[in-house]
Rosetta silent file (secondary structure, phi, psi, omega in degrees, C-alpha in Angstrom):
SEQUENCE: MTRVPALIGIIGYDDVNALDVTGPAEVFANAADLAEAGQAGPPRHRPYRVVLIGVGAGAFTSESGITFTPAYSLAAGDVPDLDTLIIAGGKGLREPTTNGAVARWLVDNAHRFRRVASVCTGIYGLAASGLMDGRRVTTHWRHAADLARKFPALRVCDDALFLKDGPFYTAAGVTAGIDLALSLVEEDHGPALSLATARELVVFVKRPGGQAQFSEPLRFQSRAADRFADLSAWMLGNLDRDLSVEELATRVNLSPRQFRRRFTAALGRPPADYVADLRLGEACRRLVQPGVSVETLAAAIGFRSADAFRRAFRQRYGVSPSQYQAHFSSAGAG
SCORE:     score description
SCORE:     0.000 S_00000001
   1 L     0.000  136.734 -173.108   18.092   -1.403   29.651 S_00000001
   2 L   -80.398  131.158 -175.974   18.793   -1.428   26.006 S_00000001
   3 L   -82.796  142.402  177.816   15.911   -3.164   24.050 S_00000001
   4 L   -77.101  134.523  174.736   16.877   -5.615   21.206 S_00000001
   5 L   -65.488  142.466  162.677   15.564   -4.373   17.791 S_00000001
   6 E   -55.039  126.712 -178.315   12.878   -6.322   16.055 S_00000001
   7 E   -86.667  123.692 -173.081   14.462   -8.367   13.379 S_00000001
   8 E  -111.081  114.626  177.998   12.972   -7.969    9.954 S_00000001
   9 E   -97.471  124.695  179.565   13.958  -10.821    7.578 S_00000001
  10 E  -116.420  128.614 -176.401   13.472  -10.400    3.733 S_00000001
  11 E   -95.265  132.608  177.016   13.822  -13.506    1.495 S_00000001
  12 L  -130.390  167.868 -177.313   15.391  -13.121   -1.899 S_00000001
  13 L  -162.455  175.694  177.604   16.626  -15.369   -4.879 S_00000001
  14 L   -58.512  134.128  177.880   17.858  -15.218   -8.302 S_00000001
  15 L    66.014   40.484  169.189   15.618  -13.107  -10.468 S_00000001
  16 L   -88.284  170.269  179.935   13.720  -11.475   -7.519 S_00000001
  17 L   -86.847  118.966 -172.374   12.278   -7.869   -8.005 S_00000001
  18 H   -61.345  -43.418 -176.845   14.904   -5.619   -6.480 S_00000001
  19 H   -58.469  -38.016  176.935   12.394   -3.026   -5.346 S_00000001
  20 H   -60.447  -15.486  174.478   10.292   -5.636   -3.596 S_00000001
  21 H   -98.408  -46.319 -172.722   13.464   -6.167   -1.358 S_00000001
  22 H   -76.142  -32.145 -178.178   14.833   -2.664   -0.984 S_00000001
  23 H   -53.053  -66.336  176.315   11.410   -0.886   -0.683 S_00000001
  24 H   -54.607  -31.308 -175.189   10.411   -2.504    2.599 S_00000001
  25 H   -69.468  -41.075 -177.628   14.094   -2.658    3.727 S_00000001
  26 H   -66.344  -43.091  168.630   14.471    1.090    3.334 S_00000001
  27 H   -45.598  -56.193 -176.334   11.204    1.703    5.264 S_00000001
  28 H   -66.688  -43.177  173.961   12.273   -0.232    8.172 S_00000001
  29 H   -67.811  -47.792  175.861   15.889    1.205    8.128 S_00000001
  30 H   -68.870  -33.021  178.644   14.672    4.802    7.983 S_00000001
  31 H   -61.597  -36.548  176.510   12.134    4.167   10.591 S_00000001
  32 H   -70.107  -39.724  175.031   14.761    2.917   12.965 S_00000001
  33 H   -60.217  -43.578 -176.109   17.049    5.846   12.255 S_00000001
  34 H   -70.849  -46.910  174.396   14.179    8.312   12.939 S_00000001
  35 H   -53.773  -48.759  178.560   13.045    6.640   16.039 S_00000001
  36 H   -59.784  -40.532 -175.212   16.639    6.503   17.366 S_00000001
  37 H   -82.012  -10.641  179.306   17.121   10.248   16.565 S_00000001
  38 L    86.655   18.594 -170.652   13.830   11.285   18.142 S_00000001
  39 L   -86.224   -4.955  177.836   12.353   12.701   14.945 S_00000001
  40 L  -129.550   39.490 -178.362    8.928   11.281   15.522 S_00000001
  41 L   122.451  173.806 -178.099    8.750   11.853   19.411 S_00000001
  42 L   -48.879  149.193 -167.988   11.304   11.382   22.229 S_00000001
  43 L   -72.503  139.347 -177.692   14.251    9.495   21.324 S_00000001
  44 L  -132.943 -177.220 -179.436   13.921    5.624   21.830 S_00000001
  45 L   -74.429  163.509 -175.237   15.724    2.569   21.175 S_00000001
  46 L   -64.837  113.964 -175.389   16.495    1.438   17.541 S_00000001
  47 L   -85.683  -11.808  176.069   13.158   -0.598   16.875 S_00000001
  48 E  -139.274  154.534  169.302   14.229   -2.514   13.780 S_00000001
  49 E  -131.928  125.998 -176.911   17.098   -4.315   12.297 S_00000001
  50 E   -94.756  124.941  168.901   16.883   -5.577    8.475 S_00000001
  51 E  -122.002  153.529 -178.508   18.562   -8.801    7.589 S_00000001
  52 E  -107.633  130.850 -175.239   18.557  -10.286    4.048 S_00000001
  53 E  -114.095  124.401  170.478   17.860  -13.997    3.630 S_00000001
  54 E   -84.234  163.412  170.292   18.836  -16.070    0.525 S_00000001
  55 L   -83.936  -56.532 -177.228   17.052  -19.223   -0.730 S_00000001
  56 L   -94.149  165.318  173.836   20.315  -20.818   -1.887 S_00000001
  57 L   -63.968  149.390  174.028   23.828  -20.359   -0.517 S_00000001
  58 L    83.960 -178.977  179.736   25.777  -17.392   -1.651 S_00000001
  59 L   -62.994  163.453  172.908   24.748  -14.010   -3.541 S_00000001
  60 E  -146.278  152.420 -174.447   21.701  -13.868   -5.717 S_00000001
  61 E  -114.975  135.159 -179.571   20.968  -11.420   -8.552 S_00000001
  62 L   -72.141  161.884  170.252   17.726   -9.533   -9.179 S_00000001
  63 L   -42.731  -40.991 -171.069   15.702   -9.253  -12.526 S_00000001
  64 L   -87.421    4.363  177.139   17.498   -5.799  -12.964 S_00000001
  65 L    90.002    8.432  169.260   20.907   -7.243  -12.564 S_00000001
  66 L   -81.046  126.531 -175.101   21.682   -6.160   -8.844 S_00000001
  67 E   -97.232  122.605  170.527   23.544   -8.529   -6.918 S_00000001
  68 E  -109.351  143.156 -178.905   22.699   -9.137   -3.252 S_00000001
  69 L  -109.692  103.263 -178.579   24.731  -10.814   -0.530 S_00000001
  70 L   -74.256  158.522  178.453   22.368  -12.265    2.149 S_00000001
  71 L   -89.025  -26.378  175.854   23.472  -12.653    5.828 S_00000001
  72 E  -127.791  172.546  162.417   21.480  -16.029    6.086 S_00000001
  73 E  -152.355  152.192  175.725   19.989  -18.635    3.768 S_00000001
  74 L   -52.955  -49.422  178.228   17.290  -21.292    3.732 S_00000001
  75 L   -46.977  -45.366 -175.690   19.999  -23.726    2.515 S_00000001
  76 L   -82.785  -16.302  173.978   22.218  -23.224    5.309 S_00000001
  77 L    72.343   25.064 -175.851   19.378  -23.584    7.747 S_00000001
  78 L  -104.920   13.368 -174.409   20.744  -20.617    9.863 S_00000001
  79 L   -72.947  131.331  174.045   17.775  -18.118    9.736 S_00000001
  80 L   -71.780  171.868  170.819   17.316  -16.634   13.187 S_00000001
  81 L   -69.742  136.547 -174.794   13.952  -16.197   14.918 S_00000001
  82 L  -120.460  159.785  170.518   12.421  -13.098   13.336 S_00000001
  83 L   -84.410  -40.897 -172.324    9.782  -10.651   14.345 S_00000001
  84 E  -143.234  132.314 -173.027    8.582  -10.222   10.727 S_00000001
  85 E  -116.406  140.112  179.144    9.568  -12.298    7.646 S_00000001
  86 E  -122.336  129.687  178.521    8.847  -10.667    4.176 S_00000001
  87 E  -101.509  110.732  168.494    8.903  -12.885    0.959 S_00000001
  88 L   -65.156  151.529  166.720    9.828  -10.648   -2.118 S_00000001
  89 L   -82.460  165.540  167.145    8.297  -11.060   -5.436 S_00000001
  90 L   159.487  162.513 -175.974    9.912  -11.780   -8.663 S_00000001
  91 H   -65.676  -29.429  171.918    9.780  -14.247  -11.626 S_00000001
  92 H   -52.111  -32.342 -179.636   12.446  -16.453   -9.869 S_00000001
  93 H   -84.343   -5.760 -179.661    9.901  -17.621   -7.255 S_00000001
  94 H  -102.220   10.209  167.521    7.504  -18.974   -9.909 S_00000001
  95 L   -88.070  140.810 -160.189   10.266  -21.244  -10.973 S_00000001
  96 H   -65.410  -35.926 -178.761    9.394  -24.754   -9.393 S_00000001
  97 H   -63.899  -48.690 -177.948   12.618  -25.466   -7.518 S_00000001
  98 H   -83.024  -22.089  170.915   12.868  -22.313   -5.812 S_00000001
  99 H   -62.333  -47.752 -170.963    9.023  -21.971   -5.176 S_00000001
 100 H   -73.301  -31.954  174.779    9.180  -25.506   -3.519 S_00000001
 101 H   -65.877  -37.694  171.988   12.137  -24.652   -1.451 S_00000001
 102 H   -70.649  -40.257  176.451   10.422  -21.614    0.110 S_00000001
 103 H   -61.512  -44.980 -178.008    7.194  -23.340    0.457 S_00000001
 104 H   -63.306  -49.088 -173.606    8.720  -26.300    2.362 S_00000001
 105 H   -63.802  -38.858 -179.083   10.711  -23.947    4.541 S_00000001
 106 H   -63.609  -43.884  178.382    7.733  -21.856    5.450 S_00000001
 107 H   -56.842  -36.166  177.494    5.708  -24.883    6.479 S_00000001
 108 H   -82.794  -23.800 -173.198    8.433  -25.731    9.031 S_00000001
 109 H  -112.944  -22.677 -170.970    9.230  -22.215   10.095 S_00000001
 110 H   -54.107  -27.556  179.238    6.465  -19.750    9.840 S_00000001
 111 H   -71.999  -11.119  171.168    5.433  -20.356   13.422 S_00000001
 112 H   -65.144  -24.590 -165.718    8.848  -18.878   14.541 S_00000001
 113 L  -113.914  144.420 -179.458    7.767  -15.527   13.327 S_00000001
 114 L   -64.711  -42.848 -179.350    5.171  -12.933   14.713 S_00000001
 115 E  -151.819  147.620 -175.304    3.971  -12.090   11.207 S_00000001
 116 E  -124.690  129.010  176.490    4.735  -13.161    7.722 S_00000001
 117 E  -128.300  157.115  169.642    4.219  -10.937    4.628 S_00000001
 118 E  -130.607  152.859 -174.401    4.594  -11.221    0.939 S_00000001
 119 E  -119.813  125.231  176.219    5.287   -8.440   -1.702 S_00000001
 120 L    55.763 -134.074 -167.618    3.782   -8.883   -5.309 S_00000001
 121 L   -67.715   -8.503  173.055    4.418  -12.374   -6.617 S_00000001
 122 H   -58.186  -18.377  175.225    6.011  -13.433   -3.147 S_00000001
 123 H   -70.050  -13.796 -177.718    2.627  -14.737   -2.495 S_00000001
 124 H   -71.920  -30.184 -176.246    3.260  -17.675   -4.924 S_00000001
 125 H   -82.122  -40.703 -179.394    5.795  -19.193   -2.384 S_00000001
 126 H   -69.444  -35.046  178.368    3.404  -18.548    0.722 S_00000001
 127 H   -60.233  -43.467 -165.747    0.431  -19.910   -1.293 S_00000001
 128 H   -68.159  -24.094  179.483    2.317  -23.119   -2.170 S_00000001
 129 L   -65.856  -19.675 -169.006    2.808  -23.688    1.611 S_00000001
 130 L    80.433  -14.478 -177.847   -0.902  -24.004    2.249 S_00000001
 131 L   -60.638  -17.269 -171.815   -0.685  -21.554    5.090 S_00000001
 132 L  -114.996   13.354  175.465   -2.905  -19.092    3.366 S_00000001
 133 L   -54.884  120.486  175.351   -5.663  -21.576    2.370 S_00000001
 134 L    89.782   -4.592 -175.911   -9.109  -19.788    3.103 S_00000001
 135 L  -100.181  153.898  174.710   -7.502  -16.370    3.723 S_00000001
 136 E   -76.324  127.042 -178.671   -7.915  -13.076    1.830 S_00000001
 137 E  -133.101  160.500  162.262   -4.782  -12.218   -0.343 S_00000001
 138 L  -140.382  178.588 -178.395   -3.771   -9.888   -3.006 S_00000001
 139 L  -164.579 -178.587  177.308   -0.873   -9.503   -5.457 S_00000001
 140 L   -51.865  132.188  178.079    0.074   -7.505   -8.571 S_00000001
 141 H   -46.724  -38.260 -176.584   -3.091   -7.077  -10.725 S_00000001
 142 H   -62.656  -31.345 -167.320   -1.445   -8.617  -13.610 S_00000001
 143 H  -104.203   -1.972 -169.474   -0.885  -11.921  -11.713 S_00000001
 144 H   -75.296  -29.927  175.312   -4.162  -12.181   -9.696 S_00000001
 145 H   -56.477  -53.880 -173.099   -6.065  -14.365  -12.287 S_00000001
 146 H   -64.553  -47.502 -176.184   -3.214  -16.918  -12.502 S_00000001
 147 H   -59.856  -33.275  173.645   -2.766  -16.934   -8.723 S_00000001
 148 H   -63.587  -41.020 -179.836   -6.448  -17.624   -8.389 S_00000001
 149 H   -73.321  -42.479 -171.611   -6.442  -20.412  -10.863 S_00000001
 150 H   -76.755  -28.349 -171.910   -3.321  -22.095   -9.456 S_00000001
 151 L  -130.192   75.663 -168.228   -4.372  -21.622   -5.879 S_00000001
 152 L   -73.195  -29.815 -177.510   -8.316  -21.902   -5.667 S_00000001
 153 L   -62.778  -15.163  175.645   -8.275  -22.149   -1.893 S_00000001
 154 L   -72.104  153.917  163.909   -7.126  -18.598   -1.779 S_00000001
 155 E   -96.593   82.238 -172.286   -9.567  -15.665   -1.555 S_00000001
 156 E   -81.185  131.315  164.279   -7.888  -13.395   -4.083 S_00000001
 157 L  -107.110  116.522 -161.623   -8.472   -9.713   -4.232 S_00000001
 158 L   -89.699   11.054 -166.379   -7.194   -8.375   -7.455 S_00000001
 159 L  -134.539  -21.036 -176.100   -7.294   -4.646   -6.699 S_00000001
 160 E   -74.950  151.529 -169.520   -6.095   -4.007   -3.167 S_00000001
 161 L   -83.573  -40.486  174.697   -2.817   -2.416   -2.441 S_00000001
 162 E  -152.846  151.283  178.841   -2.297   -4.645    0.790 S_00000001
 163 E  -134.565  154.699  174.890   -4.279   -6.971    2.977 S_00000001
 164 E  -121.168  127.570  172.467   -4.090   -8.346    6.429 S_00000001
 165 E  -134.909   98.825 -177.314   -5.591  -11.687    7.351 S_00000001
 166 L    67.455 -136.631  171.238   -4.466  -12.783   10.822 S_00000001
 167 L   -79.171    9.900 -171.802   -0.744  -12.772   11.005 S_00000001
 168 E  -111.953  149.348 -157.536   -0.263  -12.836    7.339 S_00000001
 169 E  -138.249  124.760  174.345    0.138   -9.712    5.210 S_00000001
 170 E  -138.884  139.017 -177.187    0.088   -9.515    1.323 S_00000001
 171 E  -123.878  157.918 -172.205    0.830   -6.676   -0.943 S_00000001
 172 L   -67.559  -25.619 -179.545    0.332   -5.777   -4.647 S_00000001
 173 L   114.731  160.691  172.302    4.083   -5.297   -5.317 S_00000001
 174 L    61.355 -116.707 -172.649    6.623   -2.773   -6.314 S_00000001
 175 H   -77.120   -7.788 -177.374    5.760    0.523   -4.508 S_00000001
 176 H   -78.519  -18.379  174.292    2.888   -1.191   -2.656 S_00000001
 177 H   -78.301  -21.830  164.768    5.437   -3.008   -0.691 S_00000001
 178 H   -66.508  -39.547 -169.907    6.533    0.400    0.728 S_00000001
 179 H   -69.598  -32.879 -177.398    2.900    1.080    1.566 S_00000001
 180 H   -75.051  -38.280 -175.327    2.620   -2.182    3.460 S_00000001
 181 H   -68.174  -40.469  179.153    5.940   -1.612    5.425 S_00000001
 182 H   -58.218  -36.097  172.595    4.722    1.868    6.308 S_00000001
 183 H   -64.864  -32.102 -177.953    1.587    0.144    7.666 S_00000001
 184 H   -79.469  -33.946  174.206    3.465   -2.297    9.792 S_00000001
 185 H   -67.434  -38.840 -173.824    5.524    0.635   11.334 S_00000001
 186 H   -66.984  -44.931  178.901    2.361    2.438   12.095 S_00000001
 187 H   -54.125  -27.691 -177.575    0.904   -0.879   13.632 S_00000001
 188 H   -97.602  -34.747 -169.880    4.049   -1.134   15.854 S_00000001
 189 H  -128.852    4.202  174.359    4.800    2.403   16.794 S_00000001
 190 L    95.241  170.437 -173.759    1.732    4.737   15.745 S_00000001
 191 H   -68.193  -28.137 -172.398    1.213    7.142   12.950 S_00000001
 192 H   -61.879  -48.166 -169.924    3.863    9.738   13.906 S_00000001
 193 H   -79.346  -27.578  174.405    6.803    7.470   13.069 S_00000001
 194 H   -61.434  -45.030 -172.343    5.067    6.106   10.036 S_00000001
 195 H   -78.345  -42.083  176.008    4.294    9.567    8.529 S_00000001
 196 H   -48.784  -51.797  177.046    7.890   10.692    9.412 S_00000001
 197 H   -57.668  -42.498  174.341    9.216    7.877    7.629 S_00000001
 198 H   -56.325  -49.242 -174.814    7.024    8.332    4.546 S_00000001
 199 H   -64.346  -33.352 -178.422    8.153   11.971    4.457 S_00000001
 200 H   -71.324  -40.067  175.748   11.908   10.925    4.858 S_00000001
 201 L   -82.994    0.784  171.440   11.324    8.650    1.688 S_00000001
 202 L    68.133   43.738  172.551    9.487   11.512   -0.117 S_00000001
 203 L  -111.657  106.578 -157.612    6.308    9.253   -0.423 S_00000001
 204 L   -80.118  -24.729 -179.348    3.835   12.008   -0.033 S_00000001
 205 L  -132.106  127.512  177.370    0.602   10.062    0.646 S_00000001
 206 L   -84.176   99.442 -163.768    0.172    7.206    3.088 S_00000001
 207 L   -87.596  137.292 -177.375   -2.217    5.009    1.034 S_00000001
 208 L   -79.622  162.502 -172.295   -4.496    2.714    3.050 S_00000001
 209 L   -78.680  -17.945  171.451   -4.425   -0.907    2.217 S_00000001
 210 L   -80.279    2.419  176.807   -7.974   -1.117    0.824 S_00000001
 211 L   -74.492  147.088  174.811   -7.180    1.485   -1.764 S_00000001
 212 E   -61.278  151.073  176.846   -7.034    0.485   -5.385 S_00000001
 213 L   -61.714  -34.445  177.655   -3.863   -0.346   -7.058 S_00000001
 214 L   -91.667  141.184  164.931   -4.469    2.309   -9.680 S_00000001
 215 L   -57.210  158.236 -177.171   -4.752    6.025   -8.978 S_00000001
 216 H   -68.419  -37.180 -173.609   -8.348    7.199   -9.453 S_00000001
 217 H   -75.716  -32.258  174.225   -7.923    9.319  -12.471 S_00000001
 218 H   -59.999  -43.822 -175.937   -5.722    6.507  -14.072 S_00000001
 219 H   -60.425  -42.157 -178.999   -8.285    3.863  -13.113 S_00000001
 220 H   -61.777  -50.678 -176.916  -11.060    6.071  -14.540 S_00000001
 221 H   -65.395  -26.198 -179.004   -9.367    6.657  -17.825 S_00000001
 222 H   -73.779  -29.591 -168.939   -8.468    2.917  -18.064 S_00000001
 223 H  -115.054  -16.318 -178.909  -12.176    1.723  -17.586 S_00000001
 224 L   -68.505  142.831  168.926  -14.436    4.613  -18.628 S_00000001
 225 L   -59.841  165.696 -174.954  -16.672    4.815  -21.663 S_00000001
 226 H   -61.369  -38.764 -174.941  -16.028    7.352  -24.277 S_00000001
 227 H   -77.088   -8.096  179.007  -18.597    9.746  -22.911 S_00000001
 228 H   -92.685   -9.645 -173.301  -16.953    9.476  -19.512 S_00000001
 229 L   -51.456  -46.077 -179.202  -13.419   10.448  -20.982 S_00000001
 230 L   -91.404   -0.933 -169.337  -13.174   14.087  -19.948 S_00000001
 231 H   -75.700  -34.575 -163.042  -15.323   13.830  -16.803 S_00000001
 232 H   -75.998  -52.235  179.780  -12.449   12.688  -14.514 S_00000001
 233 H   -60.788  -40.282 -178.146  -10.176   15.864  -15.564 S_00000001
 234 H   -70.944  -35.098  174.112  -13.246   18.255  -15.214 S_00000001
 235 H   -60.390  -46.733  177.180  -13.861   16.895  -11.729 S_00000001
 236 H   -56.942  -33.315 -179.859  -10.452   17.385  -10.674 S_00000001
 237 H   -86.787   -7.997 -170.224  -10.453   20.992  -11.783 S_00000001
 238 L  -128.994   31.239 -175.119  -13.907   21.556  -10.177 S_00000001
 239 L   -62.835  -18.111  175.872  -13.811   19.958   -6.750 S_00000001
 240 L   -81.838   -7.474 -176.262  -15.316   22.882   -5.017 S_00000001
 241 L   -85.536  168.178  170.955  -18.466   22.659   -7.339 S_00000001
 242 L   -69.739  108.682  179.995  -21.515   20.537   -6.883 S_00000001
 243 L  -111.830   45.397  175.536  -20.336   16.844   -7.836 S_00000001
 244 L   -74.059  168.061  173.717  -23.605   15.217   -7.049 S_00000001
 245 H   -61.560  -34.058  177.884  -24.967   12.479   -9.309 S_00000001
 246 H   -62.470  -46.032  177.151  -27.515   14.824  -10.645 S_00000001
 247 H   -63.015  -40.132 -178.785  -24.757   17.321  -11.637 S_00000001
 248 H   -77.454  -35.463  177.993  -22.493   14.750  -13.120 S_00000001
 249 H   -67.719  -28.155 -173.889  -25.212   12.970  -14.964 S_00000001
 250 H   -74.454  -34.322 -171.268  -26.342   16.202  -16.737 S_00000001
 251 H   -66.255  -31.727  176.884  -22.617   16.707  -17.943 S_00000001
 252 L  -109.078   18.182  178.348  -22.742   13.451  -19.811 S_00000001
 253 L    50.454   45.703  175.182  -26.248   13.606  -20.782 S_00000001
 254 L  -124.855  154.106  169.235  -27.544   10.780  -18.942 S_00000001
 255 L   -62.854  153.526  177.186  -30.365   10.383  -16.180 S_00000001
 256 H   -57.280  -29.558 -174.928  -29.097   10.114  -12.742 S_00000001
 257 H   -78.281  -38.778  174.051  -30.154    6.664  -12.462 S_00000001
 258 H   -62.832  -47.744  179.781  -28.441    5.635  -15.829 S_00000001
 259 H   -60.794  -44.516  171.050  -25.408    7.556  -14.820 S_00000001
 260 H   -55.583  -49.925 -178.138  -25.099    5.885  -11.465 S_00000001
 261 H   -64.605  -55.111  176.589  -25.541    2.390  -12.818 S_00000001
 262 H   -44.669  -51.635 -176.488  -22.922    2.971  -15.758 S_00000001
 263 H   -66.050  -48.810 -177.249  -20.434    4.598  -13.530 S_00000001
 264 H   -59.125  -40.928  179.910  -20.579    2.010  -10.926 S_00000001
 265 H   -60.220  -32.737 -176.342  -20.244   -0.687  -13.534 S_00000001
 266 H   -84.525  -39.571  173.791  -17.309    0.925  -15.058 S_00000001
 267 H   -94.189  -12.158  175.804  -15.497    1.788  -11.875 S_00000001
 268 L    71.195   32.859  169.665  -16.786   -0.910   -9.599 S_00000001
 269 L  -168.416  155.392 -176.404  -17.822    1.671   -7.113 S_00000001
 270 L   -61.464  157.714  171.288  -20.468    4.502   -6.625 S_00000001
 271 H   -68.096  -23.889  179.432  -19.780    7.960   -7.740 S_00000001
 272 H   -68.117  -27.674  174.829  -19.989    9.488   -4.313 S_00000001
 273 H   -76.932  -27.000  175.775  -17.045    7.231   -3.240 S_00000001
 274 H   -72.402  -43.428 -175.916  -14.981    8.252   -6.301 S_00000001
 275 H   -66.241  -36.906  175.371  -15.612   11.729   -5.568 S_00000001
 276 H   -62.780  -42.614  179.084  -14.493   11.554   -1.999 S_00000001
 277 H   -56.386  -52.475 -178.840  -11.336    9.665   -3.101 S_00000001
 278 H   -53.052  -46.223 -177.336  -10.577   12.654   -5.509 S_00000001
 279 H   -67.424  -39.083  177.720  -11.120   15.176   -2.878 S_00000001
 280 H   -71.370  -33.442  171.314   -9.103   13.594   -0.259 S_00000001
 281 H   -58.432  -43.132 -175.443   -6.227   12.793   -2.654 S_00000001
 282 H   -75.188  -29.056 -173.285   -6.077   16.533   -3.713 S_00000001
 283 H   -68.504  -38.376  174.628   -6.249   17.463   -0.009 S_00000001
 284 H   -71.916  -28.709  179.928   -2.977   15.520    0.547 S_00000001
 285 H   -69.471  -42.098 -178.408   -1.385   17.029   -2.433 S_00000001
 286 H   -68.774  -36.231 -173.225   -2.184   20.565   -1.128 S_00000001
 287 H   -65.185  -29.840 -174.327   -1.425   20.099    2.516 S_00000001
 288 L   -77.769  -10.790  178.219    2.338   19.629    1.648 S_00000001
 289 L   -90.405  147.104 -165.727    2.382   23.261    0.253 S_00000001
 290 L   -72.810  148.530  167.013    3.302   26.133    2.456 S_00000001
 291 L    85.679    2.176  176.096    0.716   28.507    3.787 S_00000001
 292 L   -93.875  126.546  177.080   -2.483   26.300    3.450 S_00000001
 293 L   -90.718  150.150 -173.739   -5.063   26.318    6.114 S_00000001
 294 H   -61.597  -42.570  177.718   -7.309   23.511    6.981 S_00000001
 295 H   -63.236  -41.894  176.358  -10.449   25.779    6.714 S_00000001
 296 H   -74.761  -42.062 -178.836   -9.616   27.244    3.352 S_00000001
 297 H   -61.963  -43.275 -170.477   -8.603   23.833    1.922 S_00000001
 298 H   -59.837  -48.135 -171.942  -11.859   22.253    3.086 S_00000001
 299 H   -75.770  -28.671 -173.246  -13.942   24.760    1.132 S_00000001
 300 H   -71.584  -28.681 -178.468  -11.654   24.740   -1.894 S_00000001
 301 L  -109.313    9.398  161.304  -12.211   20.855   -2.416 S_00000001
 302 L    93.969   19.586  175.883  -15.773   20.923   -1.761 S_00000001
 303 L   -93.214  140.126  178.432  -16.475   19.859    1.914 S_00000001
 304 L   -52.640  -38.227  176.622  -19.380   21.503    3.660 S_00000001
 305 L  -148.996  172.777  172.421  -17.206   22.530    6.674 S_00000001
 306 H   -71.628  -31.243  177.557  -13.824   22.018    8.046 S_00000001
 307 H   -64.042  -51.953 -179.046  -15.117   19.645   10.708 S_00000001
 308 H   -61.385  -32.679 -179.815  -16.565   17.439    8.070 S_00000001
 309 H   -64.795  -48.200 -177.806  -13.249   17.629    6.020 S_00000001
 310 H   -57.545  -47.473  172.227  -11.362   16.697    9.321 S_00000001
 311 H   -59.666  -39.784 -173.632  -13.525   13.664   10.068 S_00000001
 312 H   -64.471  -48.761 -169.362  -13.356   12.441    6.502 S_00000001
 313 H   -66.505  -45.590 -173.731   -9.634   12.868    6.344 S_00000001
 314 H   -63.233  -48.803 -168.844   -8.865   11.078    9.842 S_00000001
 315 H   -59.820  -38.463 -172.988  -11.260    8.128    8.905 S_00000001
 316 H   -71.032  -55.798 -169.547   -9.270    7.668    5.596 S_00000001
 317 H  -104.536  -19.012  171.530   -5.693    8.182    6.738 S_00000001
 318 L    99.906   -0.634  175.054   -5.705    7.681   10.431 S_00000001
 319 L  -140.507  167.410  174.822   -4.558   11.115   11.325 S_00000001
 320 L   -84.180  168.364 -170.932   -5.865   14.661   11.130 S_00000001
 321 H   -71.768  -25.035  174.779   -5.093   17.001    8.198 S_00000001
 322 H   -65.493  -45.726 -175.292   -2.916   19.211   10.872 S_00000001
 323 H   -63.300  -40.726  175.646   -0.924   16.149   11.737 S_00000001
 324 H   -63.666  -43.367 -178.253   -0.457   15.074    8.187 S_00000001
 325 H   -74.214  -36.108 -179.608    0.648   18.676    7.268 S_00000001
 326 H   -66.640  -32.386  169.963    3.027   18.998   10.196 S_00000001
 327 H   -69.836  -41.767 -172.783    4.815   15.929    8.886 S_00000001
 328 H  -101.420  -13.561 -177.291    4.772   16.629    5.286 S_00000001
 329 L   -50.025  127.947  171.084    4.736   20.467    4.816 S_00000001
 330 H   -54.284  -27.157 -178.048    7.462   21.701    2.640 S_00000001
 331 H   -67.448  -13.703 -172.950    7.900   24.412    5.014 S_00000001
 332 H  -109.372   -7.577 -176.282    9.208   21.960    7.594 S_00000001
 333 L   -70.203  143.008 -178.476   11.434   20.022    5.193 S_00000001
 334 L   -84.104    0.000    0.000   15.135   19.909    5.984 S_00000001
């Protein structure tokens, strides 16, 4: 018996961010194609179908000038029951008329959907509905303070890529909408299809939701004091060396205690966590190159053993280094 694809609805409106719409849409569409073709295991039914939903009747135009023609609209009242509803972000949703229309519709209809997600400032429509009161949410870092001020009942996390709280999901925006959609695919069908989809989209690293919105080197350069300015680059070039607090403190002429305190204050995390992120990020980059063995890579990026590397990698990304390599290796690219 043919199974009906899960319906993914994405809400858009005039002055929506186009990538907040198309990023998640392409993830689900590509996942559906790959699953149907058996690219991530035995061929199966087509798991997803994406539909575009407008707030008003007729076409709408994004901030960048791209015009979308939705299949349904809130104004027409014809939105079908969905598996997943995604509210895209954009400056148009912060306009009171559009925001109010979305919020009122969500109050009446959110119960019809298995899960509801917002991308970037799509949270403004979801927050105005009151459905997120008391829940943890995230949005683009530039809007986090404003969101928290306007909706004090929310528990705003200003640095996560995406968060889940019950049936609700929120993402930081732009490319983080892709990360969220990949996570939903993994939640539904496992890591094989999620990783295959990421590879198809040439998204080389499947980032976990709790990861910071900034890359580690960029975040370091943005926040570090002058004496730390060259430290991140040196660490990236010397991942196989001793990167203990004692060694790093010596390089910047601080005591270990001073270094740990100042580093944590600047980065919001202990040095050991930062080093682990650098090593695992570099592991992802190298695993896509041909001829790289897990054992050699583990030593090259400073892990005590290949087993320790495998455990750390699986804990972070949900798959083993070998599985990641199988899906992303340039040797296997078509």
